[in-house]
Amino acid sequence: MINPATGAPVAEYALAQPADVDAAVASARAALGGWATATPAERSAVLAKLAKLADEATADLVAEEVSQTGKPVRLATEFDVPGSVDNIDFFAGAARHLEGKASGEYSADHTSSIRREAVGVVATITPWNYPLQMAVWKVLPALAAGCSVVIKPAEITPLTTLTLARLAAEAGLPAGVFNVVTGSGADVGTALAGHADVDMVTFTGSTPVGRKVMLAAAAHGHRTQLELGGKAPFVVFDDADLDAAIQGAVAGALINTGQDCTAATRAIVARDLYDDFVAGVAEVMSNIVVGDPGDPDTDLGPLITLAHRAKVAGMVERAPGEGGRIVTGGVAPDGPGSFYRPTLIADVSEQSEVWRDEIFGPVLAVRSFTDDDDALRQANDTAYGLAASAWTRDVYRAQRASREIHAGCVWINDHIPIISEMPHGGFGASGFGKDMSQYSLEEYLSIKHVMSDITGVADKTWHRTIFTKR
Ligand code: NAD
């Protein structure tokens, strides 16, 4: 493992093989019964203890997250780790809230009731951008529901997932309920996604890989849940608070060096505000401090790898050929690490690569719109549908944007905040199913209808539909 800020090694770890995946799935299968039949209160107590231990381990988790991803220490300290702790704490509570229709006589001859049961063994595969949060978003609702888990973190960022599993054991989670297999997508990811003896496959990552995972799971008819890529629109209407929109665009585009599936990537700005918006964003971006992620004064850390920086830089370099104007950035600073300056590209064409494809870097592209219909048309002109924002002081415009933009989350006058009680998940090429919130717990539960005869007679009234007693 390499520190993307320095190029220096961070840690060494063993690469699992497909045989290790078999062993981890067998361990999860063996542990399932005991955990699935623990009472909600027993499960909740273990998860609450895990939240406490994770909170106490904040300094270690921050250090691991910063060294393996290069994210700024301020982001890891104020967002990644406390957000993860809060999410664990939320699922400790959610474990005790299982909802369903009231038991009752929906037929005069029967009492019906609903049971909610753990789906079973869950295989999960996570990306490198928020390693701890993505592990928590997948593993915690599964554990709260009574499932056992085998998780494969991204091969370049396994540290905090391993620490989370260690803390879970310390919190009293029974052995075998939470298993980690480290290794590549090609070897371990494919073996896990296509494993016959899991019951569900959950995935967070890119859209092409998510589709491969879904195909592998489909071979066994397994339930899937996919959180995939995004290309979030950021719509600025002509009555917006321009200063708020400028600051929001920079924060929304640069969070985690733009390696965020909900990052603001396509600013769609009213013609009257366009020039001032572009100038304002460029000015704020030019003052961003790029550098050592361990320094609390640093705003922007490196991209995850040199290869990923080359991909981002290539897309930016091709933009002028498609009509884009690089207003600021487009530069990789000299020296070690995979750093890249915040980049603003104006006047891009609707068919250009930077407007249509996920860049996953600190790059904001901007276009103008003519009227509200055109703004919403441009916002929806994408296969993705994960997140979006609308900036306006007009309540009717805000309502219309939230109704008509096709995305799993629409922010009004903000972009990025998330909260444990509310769901996160996309539409279209951004996947399906939810992370976080009670909706996510639902993903990991099967609903069973139990229908009990209350007449006690052999000769049920409905039998005459099938045969007549002679
Ligand atoms: P990725 O798709 O390359 O890899 C994700 C995971 O899949 C990794 O663990 C990888 O090892 C594994 N993998 C790779 N090939 C596989 C295969 N054939 N079978 C099974 N597993 C395989 O994604 P990434 O580069 O790690 O992460 C960035 C992507 O994740 C972006 O597209 C981003 O938008 C997306 N993302 C989405 C969300 C969301 O909530 N929607 C959140 C974070 C990241």
Short mmCIF file of C-alpha atoms and ligand atoms in Angstrom, two decimals:
data_model
loop_
_atom_site.label_atom_id
_atom_site.label_comp_id
_atom_site.label_asym_id
_atom_site.label_seq_id
_atom_site.Cartn_x
_atom_site.Cartn_y
_atom_site.Cartn_z
CA MET A 1 0.00 0.00 0.00
CA ILE A 2 1.24 3.45 -1.02
CA ASN A 3 0.62 6.86 0.57
CA PRO A 4 -0.69 8.93 -2.37
CA ALA A 5 0.70 12.14 -0.89
CA THR A 6 4.30 10.92 -0.76
CA GLY A 7 4.55 7.78 -2.86
CA ALA A 8 6.01 6.04 0.22
CA PRO A 9 4.80 2.62 1.41
CA VAL A 10 2.20 2.71 4.22
CA ALA A 11 1.75 -0.94 5.14
CA GLU A 12 1.94 -4.43 3.78
CA TYR A 13 -0.89 -6.92 3.94
CA ALA A 14 -1.62 -10.39 2.63
CA LEU A 15 -3.60 -10.82 -0.57
CA ALA A 16 -6.42 -13.31 -0.18
CA GLN A 17 -7.06 -15.98 -2.80
CA PRO A 18 -10.37 -17.50 -3.91
CA ALA A 19 -9.84 -20.33 -1.37
CA ASP A 20 -9.78 -17.69 1.39
CA VAL A 21 -13.12 -16.37 0.11
CA ASP A 22 -14.56 -19.90 0.45
CA ALA A 23 -13.25 -20.07 4.02
CA ALA A 24 -14.67 -16.63 4.90
CA VAL A 25 -18.10 -17.47 3.45
CA ALA A 26 -18.11 -20.79 5.33
CA SER A 27 -17.25 -18.93 8.54
CA ALA A 28 -20.07 -16.43 7.93
CA ARG A 29 -22.49 -19.28 7.19
CA ALA A 30 -21.54 -21.11 10.38
CA ALA A 31 -21.94 -17.96 12.52
CA LEU A 32 -25.22 -16.84 10.93
CA GLY A 33 -27.67 -18.84 13.05
CA GLY A 34 -26.45 -17.59 16.41
CA TRP A 35 -26.38 -13.94 15.35
CA ALA A 36 -29.67 -14.01 13.43
CA THR A 37 -31.47 -15.44 16.47
CA ALA A 38 -29.90 -13.09 19.01
CA THR A 39 -32.53 -10.68 20.30
CA PRO A 40 -32.59 -7.18 18.82
CA ALA A 41 -31.50 -5.88 22.21
CA GLU A 42 -28.48 -8.21 22.25
CA ARG A 43 -27.44 -7.14 18.74
CA SER A 44 -28.02 -3.50 19.61
CA ALA A 45 -25.78 -3.74 22.68
CA VAL A 46 -22.85 -5.08 20.64
CA LEU A 47 -23.26 -2.40 17.97
CA ALA A 48 -23.55 0.38 20.57
CA LYS A 49 -20.31 -0.86 22.11
CA LEU A 50 -18.72 -0.84 18.65
CA ALA A 51 -19.78 2.80 18.18
CA LYS A 52 -18.14 3.66 21.51
CA LEU A 53 -14.91 1.80 20.66
CA ALA A 54 -14.76 3.39 17.20
CA ASP A 55 -15.21 6.81 18.77
CA GLU A 56 -12.39 6.09 21.22
CA ALA A 57 -10.21 4.90 18.30
CA THR A 58 -10.80 8.13 16.34
CA ALA A 59 -7.13 9.16 16.29
CA ASP A 60 -6.01 5.79 14.88
CA LEU A 61 -8.83 5.65 12.34
CA VAL A 62 -8.05 9.20 11.16
CA ALA A 63 -4.34 8.40 10.82
CA GLU A 64 -5.06 5.25 8.82
CA GLU A 65 -7.59 6.98 6.57
CA VAL A 66 -5.24 9.91 5.88
CA SER A 67 -2.23 7.72 5.11
CA GLN A 68 -4.02 5.26 2.83
CA THR A 69 -6.20 7.74 0.88
CA GLY A 70 -4.32 11.06 1.19
CA LYS A 71 -7.49 12.82 2.32
CA PRO A 72 -6.94 15.98 4.38
CA VAL A 73 -6.85 15.37 8.11
CA ARG A 74 -9.61 17.98 8.61
CA LEU A 75 -11.96 15.98 6.39
CA ALA A 76 -11.13 12.67 8.07
CA THR A 77 -11.50 14.21 11.55
CA GLU A 78 -14.69 16.18 10.94
CA PHE A 79 -16.47 13.98 8.37
CA ASP A 80 -15.24 10.43 7.75
CA VAL A 81 -14.71 9.19 11.29
CA PRO A 82 -17.47 11.00 13.24
CA GLY A 83 -19.91 10.27 10.39
CA SER A 84 -19.00 6.59 10.61
CA VAL A 85 -19.34 6.53 14.40
CA ASP A 86 -22.75 8.18 14.17
CA ASN A 87 -23.83 5.67 11.54
CA ILE A 88 -22.78 2.74 13.73
CA ASP A 89 -24.68 4.31 16.61
CA PHE A 90 -27.75 4.80 14.40
CA PHE A 91 -27.80 1.11 13.43
CA ALA A 92 -27.37 0.08 17.06
CA GLY A 93 -30.74 1.80 17.62
CA ALA A 94 -32.29 0.67 14.32
CA ALA A 95 -31.65 -2.98 15.25
CA ARG A 96 -34.52 -2.64 17.75
CA HIS A 97 -37.04 -1.15 15.32
CA LEU A 98 -38.51 -3.75 13.00
CA GLU A 99 -41.74 -2.61 11.40
CA GLY A 100 -44.59 -4.33 9.60
CA LYS A 101 -48.35 -4.48 9.22
CA ALA A 102 -50.34 -5.23 12.34
CA SER A 103 -51.14 -8.90 12.95
CA GLY A 104 -54.82 -9.46 12.37
CA GLU A 105 -57.67 -11.28 10.65
CA TYR A 106 -57.36 -9.95 7.11
CA SER A 107 -59.29 -13.14 6.22
CA ALA A 108 -62.11 -14.09 8.61
CA ASP A 109 -60.64 -17.60 8.98
CA HIS A 110 -56.99 -16.71 9.57
CA THR A 111 -54.66 -14.62 11.63
CA SER A 112 -51.87 -13.10 9.55
CA SER A 113 -48.62 -11.81 10.93
CA ILE A 114 -45.38 -10.47 9.52
CA ARG A 115 -41.94 -11.72 10.42
CA ARG A 116 -38.77 -9.92 9.42
CA GLU A 117 -35.81 -12.22 9.11
CA ALA A 118 -32.15 -11.65 8.27
CA VAL A 119 -31.44 -12.21 4.57
CA GLY A 120 -28.47 -14.39 5.51
CA VAL A 121 -24.82 -14.21 4.48
CA VAL A 122 -24.03 -10.88 2.84
CA ALA A 123 -21.06 -10.41 0.50
CA THR A 124 -20.02 -6.79 0.17
CA ILE A 125 -17.42 -5.03 -1.97
CA THR A 126 -16.36 -1.43 -1.28
CA PRO A 127 -14.34 1.34 -3.00
CA TRP A 128 -11.29 3.37 -1.93
CA ASN A 129 -12.70 6.89 -1.71
CA TYR A 130 -14.25 6.71 1.80
CA PRO A 131 -13.01 3.30 2.95
CA LEU A 132 -14.33 3.46 6.52
CA GLN A 133 -17.66 5.11 5.74
CA MET A 134 -18.37 2.77 2.83
CA ALA A 135 -17.61 -0.27 5.01
CA VAL A 136 -19.88 1.07 7.76
CA TRP A 137 -22.71 1.87 5.34
CA LYS A 138 -22.71 -1.74 4.09
CA VAL A 139 -21.75 -3.78 7.14
CA LEU A 140 -23.73 -2.07 9.92
CA PRO A 141 -27.28 -2.40 8.54
CA ALA A 142 -26.49 -6.02 7.69
CA LEU A 143 -25.32 -6.72 11.25
CA ALA A 144 -28.28 -4.82 12.72
CA ALA A 145 -30.62 -7.03 10.67
CA GLY A 146 -28.94 -10.20 11.97
CA CYS A 147 -26.93 -11.04 8.85
CA SER A 148 -23.32 -12.20 8.79
CA VAL A 149 -20.92 -10.47 6.43
CA VAL A 150 -17.89 -11.03 4.23
CA ILE A 151 -16.45 -7.73 3.02
CA LYS A 152 -13.77 -7.07 0.43
CA PRO A 153 -12.41 -3.52 0.74
CA ALA A 154 -10.61 -1.90 -2.19
CA GLU A 155 -7.16 -3.42 -2.51
CA ILE A 156 -5.42 -0.06 -2.07
CA THR A 157 -7.27 0.96 1.14
CA PRO A 158 -7.96 -2.02 3.46
CA LEU A 159 -6.67 -0.55 6.75
CA THR A 160 -9.75 1.00 8.36
CA THR A 161 -11.98 -1.92 7.34
CA LEU A 162 -9.58 -4.27 9.13
CA THR A 163 -9.58 -1.99 12.18
CA LEU A 164 -13.39 -1.87 12.15
CA ALA A 165 -13.52 -5.69 12.19
CA ARG A 166 -11.03 -5.81 15.08
CA LEU A 167 -13.10 -3.29 17.06
CA ALA A 168 -16.26 -5.30 16.35
CA ALA A 169 -14.62 -8.41 17.82
CA GLU A 170 -13.59 -6.35 20.85
CA ALA A 171 -17.18 -5.13 21.17
CA GLY A 172 -18.34 -8.72 21.54
CA LEU A 173 -19.48 -9.57 18.00
CA PRO A 174 -19.35 -13.38 17.80
CA ALA A 175 -16.48 -14.85 15.77
CA GLY A 176 -17.35 -15.43 12.13
CA VAL A 177 -20.11 -12.80 11.88
CA PHE A 178 -17.86 -10.11 10.33
CA ASN A 179 -15.18 -11.37 7.94
CA VAL A 180 -12.73 -9.33 5.85
CA VAL A 181 -10.97 -10.64 2.74
CA THR A 182 -8.30 -8.35 1.34
CA GLY A 183 -7.28 -8.56 -2.28
CA SER A 184 -7.91 -7.51 -5.84
CA GLY A 185 -11.22 -7.18 -7.60
CA ALA A 186 -10.14 -9.62 -10.28
CA ASP A 187 -9.29 -12.44 -7.84
CA VAL A 188 -11.21 -11.89 -4.64
CA GLY A 189 -14.00 -9.58 -5.82
CA THR A 190 -15.14 -11.90 -8.60
CA ALA A 191 -14.93 -14.95 -6.31
CA LEU A 192 -17.05 -13.19 -3.69
CA ALA A 193 -19.64 -11.65 -6.03
CA GLY A 194 -20.22 -14.98 -7.76
CA HIS A 195 -20.12 -17.16 -4.65
CA ALA A 196 -22.89 -19.74 -4.58
CA ASP A 197 -23.21 -19.83 -0.80
CA VAL A 198 -23.92 -16.16 -0.06
CA ASP A 199 -27.49 -14.86 0.03
CA MET A 200 -26.97 -11.25 -1.03
CA VAL A 201 -24.31 -9.16 -2.75
CA THR A 202 -23.95 -5.45 -2.00
CA PHE A 203 -21.54 -3.21 -3.85
CA THR A 204 -20.31 0.37 -3.85
CA GLY A 205 -18.07 1.39 -6.72
CA SER A 206 -18.07 2.26 -10.39
CA THR A 207 -21.00 1.57 -12.69
CA PRO A 208 -19.16 -0.85 -15.05
CA VAL A 209 -17.85 -2.98 -12.18
CA GLY A 210 -21.22 -2.84 -10.41
CA ARG A 211 -22.86 -4.33 -13.49
CA LYS A 212 -20.32 -7.15 -13.56
CA VAL A 213 -21.03 -7.83 -9.89
CA MET A 214 -24.77 -7.90 -10.58
CA LEU A 215 -24.26 -10.38 -13.43
CA ALA A 216 -22.15 -12.64 -11.22
CA ALA A 217 -24.79 -12.56 -8.46
CA ALA A 218 -27.58 -13.12 -10.99
CA ALA A 219 -26.03 -16.48 -11.91
CA HIS A 220 -27.29 -17.68 -8.52
CA GLY A 221 -30.35 -15.43 -8.36
CA HIS A 222 -28.92 -13.58 -5.36
CA ARG A 223 -30.36 -10.32 -4.09
CA THR A 224 -28.18 -7.30 -4.96
CA GLN A 225 -27.85 -3.71 -3.89
CA LEU A 226 -25.66 -1.35 -5.93
CA GLU A 227 -24.35 2.14 -5.15
CA LEU A 228 -22.58 3.28 -8.31
CA GLY A 229 -21.16 6.35 -9.99
CA GLY A 230 -22.59 9.85 -10.27
CA LYS A 231 -22.42 13.06 -12.29
CA ALA A 232 -24.31 15.47 -10.07
CA PRO A 233 -25.84 18.61 -11.57
CA PHE A 234 -25.61 21.88 -9.62
CA VAL A 235 -28.36 24.18 -10.91
CA VAL A 236 -28.08 27.91 -10.17
CA PHE A 237 -31.28 29.85 -10.99
CA ASP A 238 -31.14 33.59 -11.64
CA ASP A 239 -32.62 34.48 -8.21
CA ALA A 240 -30.00 32.45 -6.29
CA ASP A 241 -27.73 33.89 -3.60
CA LEU A 242 -24.67 34.07 -5.86
CA ASP A 243 -22.10 34.05 -3.06
CA ALA A 244 -23.70 30.98 -1.48
CA ALA A 245 -23.77 29.22 -4.86
CA ILE A 246 -20.11 30.02 -5.54
CA GLN A 247 -18.97 28.72 -2.15
CA GLY A 248 -21.28 25.73 -2.41
CA ALA A 249 -19.93 24.84 -5.85
CA VAL A 250 -16.32 24.90 -4.69
CA ALA A 251 -17.06 22.84 -1.56
CA GLY A 252 -19.28 20.45 -3.51
CA ALA A 253 -16.75 19.95 -6.30
CA LEU A 254 -13.62 19.66 -4.17
CA ILE A 255 -14.74 17.46 -1.29
CA ASN A 256 -12.35 14.51 -1.00
CA THR A 257 -10.43 15.94 -4.01
CA GLY A 258 -13.60 15.45 -6.05
CA GLN A 259 -13.46 11.69 -5.44
CA ASP A 260 -17.02 11.64 -4.17
CA CYS A 261 -19.90 10.00 -6.01
CA THR A 262 -22.21 12.93 -5.12
CA ALA A 263 -19.66 15.69 -5.90
CA ALA A 264 -20.95 18.71 -7.83
CA THR A 265 -19.56 18.13 -11.31
CA ARG A 266 -21.92 19.90 -13.72
CA ALA A 267 -22.78 23.51 -12.84
CA ILE A 268 -25.79 24.66 -14.87
CA VAL A 269 -26.01 28.42 -14.37
CA ALA A 270 -28.52 31.10 -15.38
CA ARG A 271 -27.16 33.26 -18.20
CA ASP A 272 -27.43 36.46 -16.13
CA LEU A 273 -25.24 35.03 -13.35
CA TYR A 274 -22.89 32.98 -15.54
CA ASP A 275 -19.87 35.31 -15.84
CA ASP A 276 -19.93 36.29 -12.16
CA PHE A 277 -20.33 32.64 -11.11
CA VAL A 278 -17.36 31.53 -13.22
CA ALA A 279 -15.18 34.39 -11.95
CA GLY A 280 -16.20 33.79 -8.33
CA VAL A 281 -15.58 30.02 -8.43
CA ALA A 282 -12.21 30.56 -10.13
CA GLU A 283 -11.17 33.01 -7.44
CA VAL A 284 -12.12 30.73 -4.52
CA MET A 285 -10.47 27.74 -6.26
CA SER A 286 -7.23 29.65 -6.82
CA ASN A 287 -6.93 30.19 -3.05
CA ILE A 288 -7.34 26.51 -2.16
CA VAL A 289 -4.35 25.12 -0.24
CA VAL A 290 -3.14 21.92 -1.92
CA GLY A 291 -0.58 19.91 -0.02
CA ASP A 292 0.31 17.68 2.92
CA PRO A 293 -2.92 15.94 4.02
CA GLY A 294 -1.56 15.71 7.57
CA ASP A 295 -1.46 19.51 7.91
CA PRO A 296 -4.73 20.90 9.35
CA ASP A 297 -4.34 23.95 7.08
CA THR A 298 -4.48 21.82 3.92
CA ASP A 299 -7.72 22.03 1.94
CA LEU A 300 -7.05 19.54 -0.83
CA GLY A 301 -5.04 16.30 -0.74
CA PRO A 302 -3.80 14.22 -3.66
CA LEU A 303 -5.81 12.00 -5.96
CA ILE A 304 -5.73 8.35 -4.97
CA THR A 305 -2.98 7.16 -7.38
CA LEU A 306 -0.73 8.49 -10.13
CA ALA A 307 -2.72 6.39 -12.60
CA HIS A 308 -5.97 8.03 -11.50
CA ARG A 309 -4.35 11.49 -11.78
CA ALA A 310 -3.27 10.64 -15.35
CA LYS A 311 -6.90 9.74 -16.14
CA VAL A 312 -8.24 13.00 -14.65
CA ALA A 313 -5.53 15.08 -16.38
CA GLY A 314 -6.24 13.37 -19.70
CA MET A 315 -9.93 14.27 -19.53
CA VAL A 316 -9.11 17.90 -18.67
CA GLU A 317 -6.52 18.14 -21.47
CA ARG A 318 -9.04 16.89 -24.02
CA ALA A 319 -11.70 19.41 -22.92
CA PRO A 320 -10.50 22.41 -25.00
CA GLY A 321 -10.69 20.22 -28.12
CA GLU A 322 -14.41 19.84 -27.38
CA GLY A 323 -14.98 23.56 -26.84
CA GLY A 324 -14.24 23.85 -23.10
CA ARG A 325 -12.27 26.79 -21.64
CA ILE A 326 -9.97 25.97 -18.72
CA VAL A 327 -10.46 28.96 -16.41
CA THR A 328 -8.22 27.78 -13.59
CA GLY A 329 -6.28 24.63 -12.71
CA GLY A 330 -5.61 21.83 -15.16
CA VAL A 331 -2.18 21.50 -13.59
CA ALA A 332 -0.41 18.70 -11.72
CA PRO A 333 2.13 20.34 -9.37
CA ASP A 334 5.76 19.15 -9.50
CA GLY A 335 7.04 16.82 -6.80
CA PRO A 336 6.00 13.53 -5.26
CA GLY A 337 2.39 12.51 -4.75
CA SER A 338 -0.58 12.48 -7.11
CA PHE A 339 -1.69 16.09 -6.52
CA TYR A 340 -3.85 18.03 -9.00
CA ARG A 341 -4.93 21.67 -8.81
CA PRO A 342 -8.66 22.55 -8.48
CA THR A 343 -9.93 22.94 -12.02
CA LEU A 344 -12.77 24.92 -13.54
CA ILE A 345 -13.80 24.38 -17.15
CA ALA A 346 -16.35 26.82 -18.59
CA ASP A 347 -18.39 26.85 -21.80
CA VAL A 348 -18.25 23.06 -22.22
CA SER A 349 -20.42 21.48 -24.86
CA GLU A 350 -23.27 19.18 -23.89
CA GLN A 351 -21.72 16.21 -25.65
CA SER A 352 -18.21 16.69 -24.29
CA GLU A 353 -16.53 14.00 -22.22
CA VAL A 354 -16.09 16.25 -19.16
CA TRP A 355 -19.83 16.99 -19.18
CA ARG A 356 -20.98 13.40 -19.64
CA ASP A 357 -18.48 11.06 -17.95
CA GLU A 358 -17.54 10.69 -14.31
CA ILE A 359 -14.14 12.38 -13.77
CA PHE A 360 -13.75 11.68 -10.03
CA GLY A 361 -11.31 14.53 -9.55
CA PRO A 362 -11.32 18.20 -8.41
CA VAL A 363 -12.90 19.39 -11.63
CA LEU A 364 -16.08 21.45 -12.13
CA ALA A 365 -17.54 21.93 -15.62
CA VAL A 366 -19.96 24.82 -16.29
CA ARG A 367 -22.67 25.57 -18.83
CA SER A 368 -25.39 28.18 -18.97
CA PHE A 369 -29.13 27.68 -19.47
CA THR A 370 -31.81 29.74 -21.15
CA ASP A 371 -34.92 29.12 -19.00
CA ASP A 372 -36.10 26.81 -16.20
CA ASP A 373 -37.19 24.10 -18.63
CA ASP A 374 -33.73 24.10 -20.19
CA ALA A 375 -32.04 24.01 -16.76
CA LEU A 376 -33.99 20.94 -15.67
CA ARG A 377 -33.56 19.27 -19.07
CA GLN A 378 -29.77 19.68 -18.79
CA ALA A 379 -29.80 18.46 -15.19
CA ASN A 380 -31.56 15.26 -16.27
CA ASP A 381 -29.52 14.76 -19.45
CA THR A 382 -27.36 12.03 -17.91
CA ALA A 383 -27.58 8.29 -17.38
CA TYR A 384 -26.63 8.82 -13.73
CA GLY A 385 -29.06 9.81 -10.98
CA LEU A 386 -27.36 9.89 -7.61
CA ALA A 387 -27.48 13.47 -6.37
CA ALA A 388 -28.23 17.02 -7.49
CA SER A 389 -28.72 20.51 -6.09
CA ALA A 390 -30.84 23.52 -6.97
CA TRP A 391 -29.96 27.06 -5.86
CA THR A 392 -32.87 29.49 -5.70
CA ARG A 393 -34.79 31.73 -3.29
CA ASP A 394 -38.08 30.96 -5.07
CA VAL A 395 -40.01 28.27 -3.21
CA TYR A 396 -41.90 27.20 -6.34
CA ARG A 397 -38.70 26.73 -8.33
CA ALA A 398 -37.22 24.77 -5.44
CA GLN A 399 -40.29 22.52 -5.31
CA ARG A 400 -40.25 22.00 -9.05
CA ALA A 401 -36.53 21.13 -9.10
CA SER A 402 -36.88 18.66 -6.23
CA ARG A 403 -39.85 17.04 -7.99
CA GLU A 404 -38.42 16.89 -11.51
CA ILE A 405 -34.72 16.19 -11.07
CA HIS A 406 -34.19 12.46 -11.43
CA ALA A 407 -31.79 11.67 -8.59
CA GLY A 408 -31.77 9.87 -5.25
CA CYS A 409 -31.02 13.10 -3.38
CA VAL A 410 -31.84 16.71 -4.27
CA TRP A 411 -30.38 19.43 -2.07
CA ILE A 412 -31.87 22.91 -2.03
CA ASN A 413 -29.30 25.69 -1.50
CA ASP A 414 -26.64 23.23 -0.38
CA HIS A 415 -24.71 20.28 -1.83
CA ILE A 416 -23.07 17.30 -0.03
CA PRO A 417 -24.43 17.05 3.57
CA ILE A 418 -25.65 13.60 4.54
CA ILE A 419 -27.22 12.32 7.73
CA SER A 420 -27.57 8.84 9.22
CA GLU A 421 -31.39 9.00 9.47
CA MET A 422 -31.87 9.70 5.76
CA PRO A 423 -31.25 7.35 2.81
CA HIS A 424 -28.46 7.56 0.25
CA GLY A 425 -28.76 5.78 -3.07
CA GLY A 426 -29.19 6.39 -6.75
CA PHE A 427 -31.44 5.98 -9.75
CA GLY A 428 -30.53 4.75 -13.24
CA ALA A 429 -26.82 4.16 -13.85
CA SER A 430 -26.14 5.17 -10.23
CA GLY A 431 -27.63 1.89 -9.01
CA PHE A 432 -30.50 0.96 -6.74
CA GLY A 433 -31.22 0.32 -3.09
CA LYS A 434 -30.32 2.51 -0.16
CA ASP A 435 -27.43 2.98 2.24
CA MET A 436 -27.94 4.65 5.66
CA SER A 437 -31.32 5.12 7.40
CA GLN A 438 -34.09 2.64 8.18
CA TYR A 439 -34.50 2.10 4.41
CA SER A 440 -31.06 0.50 4.35
CA LEU A 441 -31.97 -1.90 7.16
CA GLU A 442 -34.89 -3.04 4.98
CA GLU A 443 -32.43 -4.15 2.29
CA TYR A 444 -31.03 -6.81 4.63
CA LEU A 445 -34.35 -8.20 5.86
CA SER A 446 -36.70 -10.69 4.25
CA ILE A 447 -40.40 -10.28 4.90
CA LYS A 448 -42.29 -13.44 5.76
CA HIS A 449 -46.09 -13.72 5.97
CA VAL A 450 -47.32 -16.25 8.51
CA MET A 451 -51.00 -17.17 8.00
CA SER A 452 -52.62 -19.32 10.70
CA ASP A 453 -56.01 -20.99 10.41
CA ILE A 454 -58.28 -19.98 13.31
CA THR A 455 -61.32 -22.15 12.50
CA GLY A 456 -59.88 -25.50 13.60
CA VAL A 457 -62.06 -27.32 11.05
CA ALA A 458 -60.94 -29.76 8.37
CA ASP A 459 -63.65 -28.67 5.97
CA LYS A 460 -62.45 -25.14 5.16
CA THR A 461 -64.96 -22.96 3.35
CA TRP A 462 -62.60 -22.20 0.50
CA HIS A 463 -62.04 -25.93 -0.31
CA ARG A 464 -65.29 -25.98 -2.26
CA THR A 465 -63.54 -23.86 -4.90
CA ILE A 466 -61.27 -26.85 -5.54
CA PHE A 467 -63.43 -29.92 -4.83
CA THR A 468 -66.84 -30.88 -3.56
CA LYS A 469 -66.96 -33.37 -0.70
CA ARG A 470 -68.94 -36.46 -1.77
P1 NAD B 1 -14.31 0.21 -8.66
O1 NAD B 1 -15.61 -0.14 -9.26
O2 NAD B 1 -13.11 0.20 -9.54
O3 NAD B 1 -13.96 -0.78 -7.45
C1 NAD B 1 -14.85 -0.95 -6.37
C2 NAD B 1 -14.56 -2.28 -5.70
O4 NAD B 1 -14.84 -3.33 -6.64
C3 NAD B 1 -13.10 -2.49 -5.28
O5 NAD B 1 -13.09 -3.17 -4.04
C4 NAD B 1 -12.55 -3.38 -6.38
O6 NAD B 1 -11.45 -4.16 -5.96
C5 NAD B 1 -13.74 -4.24 -6.69
N1 NAD B 1 -13.74 -4.87 -8.02
C6 NAD B 1 -13.10 -4.46 -9.14
N2 NAD B 1 -13.38 -5.30 -10.17
C7 NAD B 1 -14.23 -6.25 -9.68
C8 NAD B 1 -14.89 -7.37 -10.26
N3 NAD B 1 -14.75 -7.67 -11.54
N4 NAD B 1 -15.70 -8.11 -9.47
C9 NAD B 1 -15.89 -7.78 -8.17
N5 NAD B 1 -15.28 -6.74 -7.57
C10 NAD B 1 -14.46 -5.98 -8.32
O7 NAD B 1 -14.53 1.62 -7.96
P2 NAD B 1 -13.46 2.52 -7.23
O8 NAD B 1 -12.55 3.09 -8.27
O9 NAD B 1 -12.87 1.79 -6.08
O10 NAD B 1 -14.39 3.68 -6.61
C11 NAD B 1 -14.81 4.77 -7.33
C12 NAD B 1 -16.21 4.56 -7.86
O11 NAD B 1 -17.09 4.29 -6.78
C13 NAD B 1 -16.78 5.79 -8.53
O12 NAD B 1 -17.45 5.42 -9.71
C14 NAD B 1 -17.76 6.34 -7.50
O13 NAD B 1 -18.79 7.14 -8.04
C15 NAD B 1 -18.26 5.09 -6.89
N6 NAD B 1 -18.83 5.34 -5.56
C16 NAD B 1 -20.20 5.34 -5.42
C17 NAD B 1 -20.78 5.59 -4.19
C18 NAD B 1 -22.27 5.59 -4.01
O14 NAD B 1 -22.71 5.61 -2.87
N7 NAD B 1 -23.06 5.56 -5.07
C19 NAD B 1 -19.96 5.86 -3.08
C20 NAD B 1 -18.58 5.85 -3.26
C21 NAD B 1 -18.03 5.58 -4.51
#
